[in-house]
CSV table of C-alpha atoms and ligand atoms in Angstrom, one decimal:
chain,number,residue,atom,x,y,z
D,16,UNK,CA,7.6,10.8,-19.0
D,17,UNK,CA,8.3,9.3,-15.6
D,18,UNK,CA,8.5,5.6,-15.1
D,19,UNK,CA,6.8,4.3,-11.9
D,20,UNK,CA,7.2,1.1,-9.8
D,21,UNK,CA,4.3,0.3,-7.5
D,22,UNK,CA,5.1,-2.0,-4.6
D,23,UNK,CA,1.8,-3.4,-3.3
D,24,UNK,CA,-0.1,-2.6,-6.5
D,25,UNK,CA,-3.2,-4.6,-5.6
D,26,UNK,CA,-3.9,-3.0,-2.3
D,27,UNK,CA,-5.9,0.1,-1.5
D,28,UNK,CA,-3.1,2.6,-2.1
D,29,UNK,CA,-1.8,0.6,-5.1
D,30,UNK,CA,-5.2,0.7,-6.8
D,31,UNK,CA,-5.6,4.5,-6.1
D,32,UNK,CA,-2.1,5.1,-7.5
D,33,UNK,CA,-3.0,3.3,-10.8
D,34,UNK,CA,-6.2,5.3,-10.9
D,35,UNK,CA,-4.2,8.6,-10.8
D,36,UNK,CA,-1.6,7.3,-13.3
D,37,UNK,CA,-4.4,6.3,-15.7
D,38,UNK,CA,-5.5,9.9,-15.8
D,39,UNK,CA,-2.1,11.1,-17.0
D,40,UNK,CA,-0.8,8.8,-19.7
D,41,UNK,CA,1.3,11.5,-21.2
D,42,UNK,CA,3.2,11.9,-17.9
D,43,UNK,CA,3.6,8.5,-16.3
D,44,UNK,CA,4.1,5.0,-17.4
D,45,UNK,CA,4.1,1.9,-15.2
D,46,UNK,CA,7.5,0.2,-15.0
D,47,UNK,CA,6.7,-2.6,-12.5
D,48,UNK,CA,3.9,-3.8,-10.3
D,49,UNK,CA,4.0,-6.1,-7.3
D,50,UNK,CA,1.5,-8.1,-5.2
D,51,UNK,CA,1.6,-10.7,-2.5
D,52,UNK,CA,-0.8,-13.2,-3.9
D,53,UNK,CA,-3.7,-11.6,-5.7
D,54,UNK,CA,-3.0,-13.1,-9.2
D,55,UNK,CA,-6.3,-12.1,-10.7
D,56,UNK,CA,-6.0,-8.4,-9.9
D,57,UNK,CA,-2.4,-8.2,-10.8
D,58,UNK,CA,-3.2,-9.9,-14.1
D,59,UNK,CA,-5.9,-7.3,-14.9
D,60,UNK,CA,-3.5,-4.5,-13.9
D,61,UNK,CA,-0.8,-5.9,-16.2
D,62,UNK,CA,-3.3,-6.0,-19.1
D,63,UNK,CA,-4.2,-2.4,-18.5
D,64,UNK,CA,-0.8,-0.9,-17.9
D,65,UNK,CA,1.6,-3.4,-19.6
D,66,UNK,CA,4.5,-3.0,-17.1
D,67,UNK,CA,8.0,-4.4,-17.9
D,68,UNK,CA,7.9,-6.5,-14.7
D,69,UNK,CA,5.4,-8.0,-12.3
D,70,UNK,CA,6.4,-9.5,-9.0
D,71,UNK,CA,4.6,-12.0,-6.8
D,72,UNK,CA,5.8,-13.5,-3.5
D,73,UNK,CA,5.6,-17.2,-4.5
D,74,UNK,CA,7.2,-18.9,-7.5
D,75,UNK,CA,4.2,-21.0,-8.4
D,76,UNK,CA,2.0,-17.9,-8.4
D,77,UNK,CA,4.5,-16.1,-10.6
D,78,UNK,CA,4.4,-19.0,-13.1
D,79,UNK,CA,0.6,-18.9,-13.2
D,80,UNK,CA,0.6,-15.2,-13.9
D,81,UNK,CA,3.3,-15.6,-16.6
D,82,UNK,CA,1.2,-18.3,-18.3
D,83,UNK,CA,-1.9,-16.1,-18.2
D,84,UNK,CA,-0.1,-13.1,-19.7
D,85,UNK,CA,1.4,-15.3,-22.4
D,86,UNK,CA,-2.1,-16.3,-23.5
D,87,UNK,CA,-3.1,-12.7,-24.1
D,88,UNK,CA,0.3,-11.7,-25.6
D,89,UNK,CA,1.4,-9.3,-22.8
D,90,UNK,CA,5.2,-9.2,-22.7
D,91,UNK,CA,5.5,-8.5,-18.9
D,92,UNK,CA,8.2,-10.6,-17.3
D,93,UNK,CA,7.0,-12.1,-14.0
D,94,UNK,CA,9.4,-12.5,-11.1
D,95,UNK,CA,9.1,-14.0,-7.6
D,96,UNK,CA,10.4,-13.4,-4.1
D,97,UNK,CA,11.8,-10.6,-1.9
D,98,UNK,CA,14.9,-9.9,-3.9
D,99,UNK,CA,12.8,-9.3,-7.0
D,100,UNK,CA,11.0,-6.5,-5.1
D,101,UNK,CA,14.3,-4.8,-4.4
D,102,UNK,CA,15.3,-5.3,-8.0
D,103,UNK,CA,12.2,-3.5,-9.4
D,104,UNK,CA,12.5,-0.8,-6.7
D,105,UNK,CA,16.1,0.1,-7.5
D,106,UNK,CA,16.1,-0.6,-11.2
D,107,UNK,CA,17.9,2.1,-13.2
D,108,UNK,CA,14.9,2.4,-15.6
D,109,UNK,CA,12.4,3.4,-12.8
D,110,UNK,CA,12.1,7.0,-11.6
D,111,UNK,CA,9.4,6.9,-9.0
D,112,UNK,CA,8.7,4.1,-6.5
D,113,UNK,CA,5.3,4.0,-4.7
D,114,UNK,CA,6.0,2.1,-1.4
D,115,UNK,CA,2.6,0.6,-0.6
D,116,UNK,CA,3.3,-2.8,0.8
D,117,UNK,CA,1.8,-3.1,4.2
D,118,UNK,CA,4.1,-3.8,7.2
D,119,UNK,CA,7.6,-4.9,7.7
D,120,UNK,CA,7.6,-6.8,4.4
D,121,UNK,CA,8.0,-3.4,2.7
D,122,UNK,CA,11.2,-2.4,4.4
D,123,UNK,CA,13.8,-3.9,2.2
D,124,UNK,CA,12.5,-2.8,-1.2
D,125,UNK,CA,11.6,0.7,0.2
D,126,UNK,CA,15.1,1.1,1.5
D,127,UNK,CA,16.5,-0.2,-1.8
D,128,UNK,CA,14.6,2.5,-3.6
D,129,UNK,CA,16.0,5.2,-1.3
D,130,UNK,CA,19.5,3.8,-1.7
D,131,UNK,CA,19.1,4.0,-5.4
D,132,UNK,CA,18.2,7.7,-5.2
D,133,UNK,CA,14.6,7.3,-6.4
D,134,UNK,CA,11.7,9.6,-5.7
D,135,UNK,CA,10.1,7.5,-3.0
D,136,UNK,CA,6.4,7.9,-2.4
D,137,UNK,CA,6.1,6.6,1.1
D,138,UNK,CA,2.8,5.0,2.2
D,139,UNK,CA,4.5,2.1,4.1
D,140,UNK,CA,4.9,3.9,7.4
D,141,UNK,CA,5.9,0.7,9.2
D,142,UNK,CA,9.2,0.7,7.2
D,143,UNK,CA,10.1,4.1,8.5
D,144,UNK,CA,9.0,3.3,12.1
D,145,UNK,CA,11.3,0.2,12.0
D,146,UNK,CA,14.4,1.8,10.4
D,147,UNK,CA,14.1,5.6,11.2
D,148,UNK,CA,17.6,7.0,11.2
D,149,UNK,CA,19.0,4.3,8.8
D,150,UNK,CA,16.3,5.1,6.3
D,151,UNK,CA,16.6,8.9,6.6
D,152,UNK,CA,20.4,8.6,6.2
D,153,UNK,CA,20.0,6.5,3.1
D,154,UNK,CA,17.7,9.1,1.6
D,155,UNK,CA,20.2,11.8,2.4
D,156,UNK,CA,23.3,10.1,1.1
D,157,UNK,CA,21.7,8.8,-2.1
D,158,UNK,CA,20.0,12.1,-2.8
D,159,UNK,CA,16.6,10.4,-2.9
D,160,UNK,CA,13.4,12.4,-2.8
D,161,UNK,CA,11.0,11.4,-0.1
D,162,UNK,CA,7.4,12.4,-0.5
D,163,UNK,CA,4.9,11.4,2.2
D,164,UNK,CA,1.7,9.7,1.0
D,165,UNK,CA,0.0,9.3,4.4
D,166,UNK,CA,-2.6,12.0,4.2
D,167,UNK,CA,-1.5,13.7,7.5
D,168,UNK,CA,2.1,13.9,6.5
D,169,UNK,CA,1.3,14.9,3.0
D,170,UNK,CA,-0.9,17.7,4.5
D,171,UNK,CA,2.0,18.8,6.7
D,172,UNK,CA,4.4,18.7,3.8
D,173,UNK,CA,2.1,21.0,2.0
D,174,UNK,CA,1.8,23.4,4.9
D,175,UNK,CA,5.5,23.7,5.8
D,176,UNK,CA,7.6,26.5,4.4
D,177,UNK,CA,9.1,25.6,1.0
D,178,UNK,CA,12.6,27.0,1.6
D,179,UNK,CA,13.8,26.5,5.1
D,180,UNK,CA,11.5,23.6,6.1
D,181,UNK,CA,11.5,24.4,9.8
D,182,UNK,CA,11.6,28.2,9.8
D,183,UNK,CA,9.1,29.5,12.4
D,184,UNK,CA,7.4,26.1,12.9
D,185,UNK,CA,6.2,25.6,16.4
D,186,UNK,CA,4.1,22.4,16.3
D,187,UNK,CA,2.8,19.8,13.9
D,188,UNK,CA,-0.8,19.0,14.6
D,189,UNK,CA,-1.7,15.5,13.4
D,190,UNK,CA,-5.4,15.0,13.0
D,191,UNK,CA,-7.0,11.7,13.8
D,192,UNK,CA,-10.6,10.6,13.0
D,193,UNK,CA,-10.6,8.7,16.3
D,194,UNK,CA,-11.7,5.6,14.5
D,195,UNK,CA,-15.1,3.7,14.8
D,196,UNK,CA,-15.0,3.4,18.6
D,197,UNK,CA,-14.2,7.0,19.5
D,198,UNK,CA,-17.3,7.4,21.5
D,199,UNK,CA,-17.6,3.9,23.0
D,200,UNK,CA,-17.4,3.3,26.7
D,201,UNK,CA,-14.4,1.3,28.0
D,202,UNK,CA,-16.6,-1.7,28.9
D,203,UNK,CA,-17.9,-2.1,25.3
D,204,UNK,CA,-14.4,-2.2,23.8
D,205,UNK,CA,-13.7,-5.8,25.0
D,206,UNK,CA,-16.4,-7.2,22.7
D,207,UNK,CA,-15.4,-5.5,19.5
D,208,UNK,CA,-15.3,-7.9,16.5
D,209,UNK,CA,-12.9,-7.8,13.5
D,210,UNK,CA,-15.8,-6.8,11.2
D,211,UNK,CA,-16.6,-3.8,13.4
D,212,UNK,CA,-12.9,-2.8,13.6
D,213,UNK,CA,-12.2,-2.8,9.9
D,214,UNK,CA,-15.3,-0.6,9.1
D,215,UNK,CA,-13.6,2.8,9.2
D,216,UNK,CA,-16.1,5.7,9.3
D,217,UNK,CA,-14.3,8.0,6.7
D,218,UNK,CA,-11.6,6.1,4.8
D,219,UNK,CA,-11.6,2.9,2.8
D,220,UNK,CA,-8.3,1.1,3.5
D,221,UNK,CA,-6.6,-2.3,3.9
D,222,UNK,CA,-7.5,-4.4,6.9
D,223,UNK,CA,-4.4,-3.9,8.9
D,224,UNK,CA,-4.4,-0.1,8.8
D,225,UNK,CA,-8.1,-0.1,9.5
D,226,UNK,CA,-7.6,-2.0,12.8
D,227,UNK,CA,-4.6,0.3,13.6
D,228,UNK,CA,-7.0,3.3,13.1
D,229,UNK,CA,-9.5,1.7,15.5
D,230,UNK,CA,-6.9,1.1,18.3
D,231,UNK,CA,-5.2,4.5,17.4
D,232,UNK,CA,-1.9,2.6,16.8
D,233,UNK,CA,-2.1,4.1,13.4
D,234,UNK,CA,-1.8,7.6,14.9
D,235,UNK,CA,1.0,6.3,17.2
D,236,UNK,CA,2.9,5.0,14.2
D,237,UNK,CA,2.2,8.3,12.4
D,238,UNK,CA,3.6,10.4,15.3
D,239,UNK,CA,6.9,8.4,14.9
D,240,UNK,CA,6.7,8.8,11.1
D,241,UNK,CA,6.3,12.6,11.5
D,242,UNK,CA,9.3,12.8,13.8
D,243,UNK,CA,11.5,11.2,11.2
D,244,UNK,CA,10.1,12.8,8.1
D,245,UNK,CA,10.1,16.4,9.5
D,246,UNK,CA,13.1,16.0,11.9
D,247,UNK,CA,11.0,17.0,14.9
D,248,UNK,CA,11.0,15.9,18.5
D,249,UNK,CA,7.9,14.1,19.7
D,250,UNK,CA,7.1,17.0,22.1
D,251,UNK,CA,6.4,19.2,19.0
D,252,UNK,CA,3.9,16.8,17.6
D,253,UNK,CA,0.3,16.9,18.9
D,254,UNK,CA,-2.6,14.6,18.0
D,255,UNK,CA,-5.9,16.3,17.5
D,256,UNK,CA,-9.0,14.2,17.2
D,257,UNK,CA,-11.1,15.5,14.3
D,258,UNK,CA,-13.9,13.1,13.5
D,259,UNK,CA,-14.9,14.5,10.1
D,260,UNK,CA,-11.4,13.9,8.6
D,261,UNK,CA,-11.7,17.1,6.6
D,262,UNK,CA,-8.6,18.8,7.9
D,263,UNK,CA,-5.8,16.3,7.1
D,264,UNK,CA,-3.3,18.0,9.4
D,265,UNK,CA,-1.9,21.4,10.4
D,266,UNK,CA,1.2,23.3,11.2
D,267,UNK,CA,1.3,26.0,14.0
D,268,UNK,CA,3.8,28.8,13.5
D,269,UNK,CA,5.5,31.1,15.9
D,270,UNK,CA,3.5,34.2,14.8
D,271,UNK,CA,0.2,32.5,15.8
D,272,UNK,CA,-0.7,31.3,12.3
D,273,UNK,CA,-2.0,27.8,11.8
D,274,UNK,CA,-1.9,26.4,8.2
D,275,UNK,CA,-4.2,23.4,7.4
D,276,UNK,CA,-4.7,21.3,4.4
D,277,UNK,CA,-8.3,20.3,3.8
D,278,UNK,CA,-10.0,18.0,1.3
D,279,UNK,CA,-12.4,15.1,0.9
D,280,UNK,CA,-11.0,11.9,2.4
D,281,UNK,CA,-9.6,10.3,-0.8
D,282,UNK,CA,-6.0,9.1,-1.0
D,283,UNK,CA,-5.8,10.1,-4.7
D,284,UNK,CA,-5.2,13.7,-3.5
D,285,UNK,CA,-1.9,13.0,-1.7
D,286,UNK,CA,-0.9,10.5,-4.4
D,287,UNK,CA,-1.4,13.0,-7.2
D,288,UNK,CA,0.5,15.6,-5.1
D,289,UNK,CA,3.5,13.3,-4.7
D,290,UNK,CA,3.5,12.2,-8.3
D,291,UNK,CA,3.2,15.7,-9.7
D,292,UNK,CA,5.3,17.6,-7.1
D,293,UNK,CA,6.1,20.5,-7.4
D,294,UNK,CA,3.2,20.7,-9.9
D,295,UNK,CA,-0.4,20.1,-9.1
D,296,UNK,CA,-2.3,17.5,-11.1
D,297,UNK,CA,-5.9,16.6,-11.4
D,298,UNK,CA,-6.6,13.5,-9.2
D,299,UNK,CA,-10.2,12.7,-9.8
D,300,UNK,CA,-11.2,14.0,-6.4
D,301,UNK,CA,-13.9,16.7,-6.1
D,302,UNK,CA,-13.0,19.7,-4.1
D,303,UNK,CA,-14.8,20.3,-0.8
D,304,UNK,CA,-18.2,21.8,-0.9
D,305,UNK,CA,-18.2,24.2,2.1
D,306,UNK,CA,-22.0,24.6,2.0
D,307,UNK,CA,-22.4,20.8,2.5
D,308,UNK,CA,-19.9,20.7,5.4
D,309,UNK,CA,-22.0,20.8,8.5
D,310,UNK,CA,-19.2,21.4,11.1
D,311,UNK,CA,-15.6,20.7,12.1
D,312,UNK,CA,-15.1,19.2,15.6
D,313,UNK,CA,-12.0,18.7,17.6
D,314,UNK,CA,-11.2,16.7,20.8
D,315,UNK,CA,-8.2,15.5,22.8
D,316,UNK,CA,-7.3,11.8,22.3
D,317,UNK,CA,-8.2,9.5,25.2
D,318,UNK,CA,-5.1,7.7,26.2
D,319,UNK,CA,-6.9,5.6,28.7
D,320,UNK,CA,-9.3,3.9,26.3
D,321,UNK,CA,-6.7,4.0,23.5
D,322,UNK,CA,-3.3,3.2,25.1
D,323,UNK,CA,-1.6,2.5,21.8
D,324,UNK,CA,-0.9,6.2,21.3
D,325,UNK,CA,1.0,6.3,24.6
D,326,UNK,CA,2.9,3.1,23.8
D,327,UNK,CA,4.1,4.5,20.5
D,328,UNK,CA,5.4,7.7,22.2
D,329,UNK,CA,7.1,5.7,24.9
D,330,UNK,CA,8.7,3.4,22.3
D,331,UNK,CA,10.0,6.3,20.3
D,332,UNK,CA,11.6,7.8,23.4
D,333,UNK,CA,13.2,4.5,24.3
D,334,UNK,CA,14.9,4.2,20.9
D,335,UNK,CA,15.0,2.2,17.6
D,336,UNK,CA,14.9,-1.3,19.1
D,337,UNK,CA,11.7,-0.4,20.9
D,338,UNK,CA,10.0,1.0,17.8
D,339,UNK,CA,10.8,-2.2,15.9
D,340,UNK,CA,9.3,-4.2,18.8
D,341,UNK,CA,6.3,-1.9,18.9
D,342,UNK,CA,5.7,-2.5,15.2
D,343,UNK,CA,6.4,-6.2,15.2
D,344,UNK,CA,4.1,-6.8,18.2
D,345,UNK,CA,1.4,-4.7,16.7
D,346,UNK,CA,1.5,-6.6,13.3
D,347,UNK,CA,1.2,-9.9,15.1
D,348,UNK,CA,-1.5,-8.7,17.5
D,349,UNK,CA,-3.6,-7.3,14.6
D,350,UNK,CA,-3.3,-10.5,12.7
D,351,UNK,CA,-4.3,-12.5,15.8
D,352,UNK,CA,-7.2,-10.2,16.4
D,353,UNK,CA,-8.4,-10.6,12.8
D,354,UNK,CA,-8.1,-14.4,13.2
D,355,UNK,CA,-10.2,-14.1,16.4
D,356,UNK,CA,-7.4,-15.5,18.6
D,357,UNK,CA,-7.3,-12.5,20.9
D,358,UNK,CA,-9.7,-9.7,21.8
D,359,UNK,CA,-9.5,-6.0,20.9
D,360,UNK,CA,-8.2,-4.9,24.3
D,361,UNK,CA,-5.5,-7.6,24.1
D,362,UNK,CA,-3.8,-5.7,21.3
D,363,UNK,CA,-2.3,-3.0,23.6
D,364,UNK,CA,-1.7,-5.5,26.4
D,365,UNK,CA,0.4,-7.7,24.1
D,366,UNK,CA,2.3,-4.8,22.7
D,367,UNK,CA,3.2,-3.5,26.2
D,368,UNK,CA,4.5,-6.9,27.2
D,369,UNK,CA,6.7,-7.3,24.1
D,370,UNK,CA,8.0,-3.7,24.4
D,371,UNK,CA,9.3,-4.4,27.9
D,372,UNK,CA,11.6,-7.1,26.4
D,373,UNK,CA,13.1,-4.9,23.6
D,374,UNK,CA,16.8,-4.1,23.6
D,375,UNK,CA,17.8,-0.6,24.5
D,376,UNK,CA,19.4,1.7,22.0
D,377,UNK,CA,19.1,1.9,18.3
D,378,UNK,CA,20.2,-0.6,15.6
D,379,UNK,CA,22.5,0.7,12.9
D,380,UNK,CA,22.2,-2.2,10.4
D,381,UNK,CA,19.3,-3.8,8.5
D,382,UNK,CA,20.4,-7.2,10.0
D,383,UNK,CA,20.1,-6.1,13.6
D,384,UNK,CA,16.7,-4.5,12.7
D,385,UNK,CA,15.4,-7.8,11.5
D,386,UNK,CA,16.8,-9.7,14.5
D,387,UNK,CA,14.8,-7.5,16.8
D,388,UNK,CA,11.8,-7.8,14.5
D,389,UNK,CA,12.0,-11.6,14.7
D,390,UNK,CA,12.6,-11.8,18.4
D,391,UNK,CA,9.6,-9.5,19.1
D,392,UNK,CA,7.4,-11.5,16.8
D,393,UNK,CA,8.3,-14.7,18.6
D,394,UNK,CA,7.6,-13.1,22.0
D,395,UNK,CA,4.2,-11.9,20.6
D,396,UNK,CA,3.3,-15.3,19.2
D,397,UNK,CA,4.1,-17.0,22.5
D,398,UNK,CA,1.9,-14.5,24.3
D,399,UNK,CA,-0.9,-15.2,21.9
D,400,UNK,CA,-0.4,-19.0,22.3
D,401,UNK,CA,-0.5,-18.8,26.1
D,402,UNK,CA,-3.5,-16.5,26.2
D,403,UNK,CA,-6.8,-18.1,27.0
D,404,UNK,CA,-9.7,-16.4,25.3
T,25,NAD,P1,-3.6,-3.3,1.6
T,25,NAD,O1,-3.7,-4.4,2.5
T,25,NAD,O2,-4.8,-2.9,0.9
T,25,NAD,O3,-2.5,-3.6,0.4
T,25,NAD,C1,-1.2,-4.1,0.7
T,25,NAD,C2,-0.4,-4.5,-0.5
T,25,NAD,O4,0.8,-5.0,-0.1
T,25,NAD,C3,-1.1,-5.5,-1.4
T,25,NAD,O5,-0.8,-5.2,-2.8
T,25,NAD,C4,-0.5,-6.8,-1.0
T,25,NAD,O6,-0.5,-7.8,-2.0
T,25,NAD,C5,0.9,-6.4,-0.6
T,25,NAD,N1,1.5,-7.2,0.4
T,25,NAD,C6,1.0,-7.6,1.6
T,25,NAD,N2,1.8,-8.4,2.3
T,25,NAD,C7,2.9,-8.5,1.5
T,25,NAD,C8,4.2,-9.2,1.6
T,25,NAD,N3,4.4,-10.0,2.8
T,25,NAD,N4,5.1,-9.2,0.7
T,25,NAD,C9,4.8,-8.4,-0.5
T,25,NAD,N5,3.7,-7.7,-0.7
T,25,NAD,C10,2.8,-7.8,0.3
T,25,NAD,O7,-3.0,-2.1,2.4
T,25,NAD,P2,-3.1,-0.5,2.1
T,25,NAD,O8,-4.3,0.0,2.9
T,25,NAD,O9,-3.0,-0.2,0.6
T,25,NAD,O10,-1.9,0.1,2.9
T,25,NAD,C11,-0.6,-0.1,2.4
T,25,NAD,C12,0.4,0.8,3.2
T,25,NAD,O11,0.0,2.1,3.1
T,25,NAD,C13,0.4,0.5,4.7
T,25,NAD,O12,1.6,0.6,5.2
T,25,NAD,C14,-0.5,1.5,5.2
T,25,NAD,O13,-0.2,1.9,6.6
T,25,NAD,C15,-0.2,2.7,4.3
T,25,NAD,N6,-1.3,3.7,4.2
T,25,NAD,C16,-2.5,3.3,3.7
T,25,NAD,C17,-3.5,4.2,3.6
T,25,NAD,C18,-4.9,3.9,2.9
T,25,NAD,O14,-5.7,4.7,2.8
T,25,NAD,N7,-5.1,2.6,2.6
T,25,NAD,C19,-3.3,5.5,4.0
T,25,NAD,C20,-2.1,5.9,4.6
T,25,NAD,C21,-1.1,5.0,4.7
T,26,MG,MG1,-2.8,8.5,7.8
C-alpha cells in the first residue's frame, strides 16, 4: 500500500490523479491533499478519500474547511500556508508526491519532496524550468525517483531504453498539437480572446497551461523540461507539430528506429503509469481504435507566428537566471492576458523584454532563484502597467 500526497488536488491533474487512485484502493491511499482556495472541492475530496492532512493557502479558508469536516466527522487535519505544503510533501509517512500545483508556487514543496527522497510524480514543469540543476541534484543526492507526468515526457520515458537510458538515442521528438491557432494567419492573432485561448482542441486542462499551449510557450517550457529530465542538450530535442495529439512523443535511435507512445489524450494514462511504475495499471482510459483514427499529420512549428518556442530555447542557452525570468514573465503575461490587460501578441513581447534584463549565469540556491523570480515579475508588471491597450 503506497501513501500519496497530491499537491494541487483540486486542479485538472489533481482530479485525474484521484480518479486513478479511486480505481486501486488496494494499492494506494491518500495521505494529504492541497488546494489554493477551492474549499468546496477539497471538502468533497476529503470526504471521499479521508486524508490525514488537507492544506489550503489562507488560514481563514483552512478554518472553514476544518469546521465543515468536523460537522461530518472526518478526522482530516487542515493546515494553511506554504510551509504546510512542504510539510505534507516531505512527511515520512508519504511515499509518493504528485506535484500538480501550477507555476512557481509549486517549486518549494516539489523540491522538498525530492530532498526527502520521495517518488515525485512531476506535472509542475515550471518548478523544473526554474530550478533545473538544483532540482536534479536534489533528486540525485536524496535518491528520489522522478517520474514525468507531462504526457510528452512520460511518452519519452516509456520509449527510452530501460537499462542505460541514453544508449543509442539520437533525438527526442516532442510532439505538439499546435494549439487552437495553429492555422491562423498572423493578422488574426492580435484579436484572440481569453475564451478562445483556453479552449484547447484536444486536451482539457487548467487555464494557465491552456494559454501556454496556445502561444506554444508550453512546448518551450517542455523542451527545457526534457533537457533536464533526460540529460540532453537542446540540439537533440526537436518539436514536431502533430495536431491529432495521438502520438505523445517519440525517440529516434542511431539504427534508424523511431519509438513512439500513442494513446487517447487523457492524462490518466501517464498518471497511472507513474503511480504503478514499473507495473502497468488500468487507468480508465480506452485504448486507441485504429479503425476510427482517420490520419496522423506532422508539421514544423512556425517560430514567426509563435515566438515563445524560440524565446524558451534562447533562455535555456543563456542559463538558469534566464529560464527563471522566462517563466516569471510568462506567468505574469498569461495572468494579464486572462484579465484582458494585454493582448495575445503582447505575451511574447513582454517576455522578450523581461528576458533581456535577466542576470547571466545560473543560480545555485533557492534564495537566488526567488530573487530573480521576484525581479522578473516586477519588470513584467511594470511593462503591463505602462502598456496602453
Ligand atoms: P489547474 O489550474 O487545473 O490546477 C492547479 C492546482 O494548483 C489547483 O489545485 C490549485 O488550487 C493549485 N494552486 C494554484 N495556485 C496555487 C498557489 N499559489 N499555491 C498553492 N496551490 C495553488 O492546473 P493543471 O492543469 O492541473 O496543471 C497543473 C500543473 O500540471 C501545471 O504545472 C501544468 O503545466 C502541469 N500539466 C498539466 C497538464 C494537464 O493536462 N492539465 C498536462 C501536463 C502538465
Ligand atoms: Mg505536455
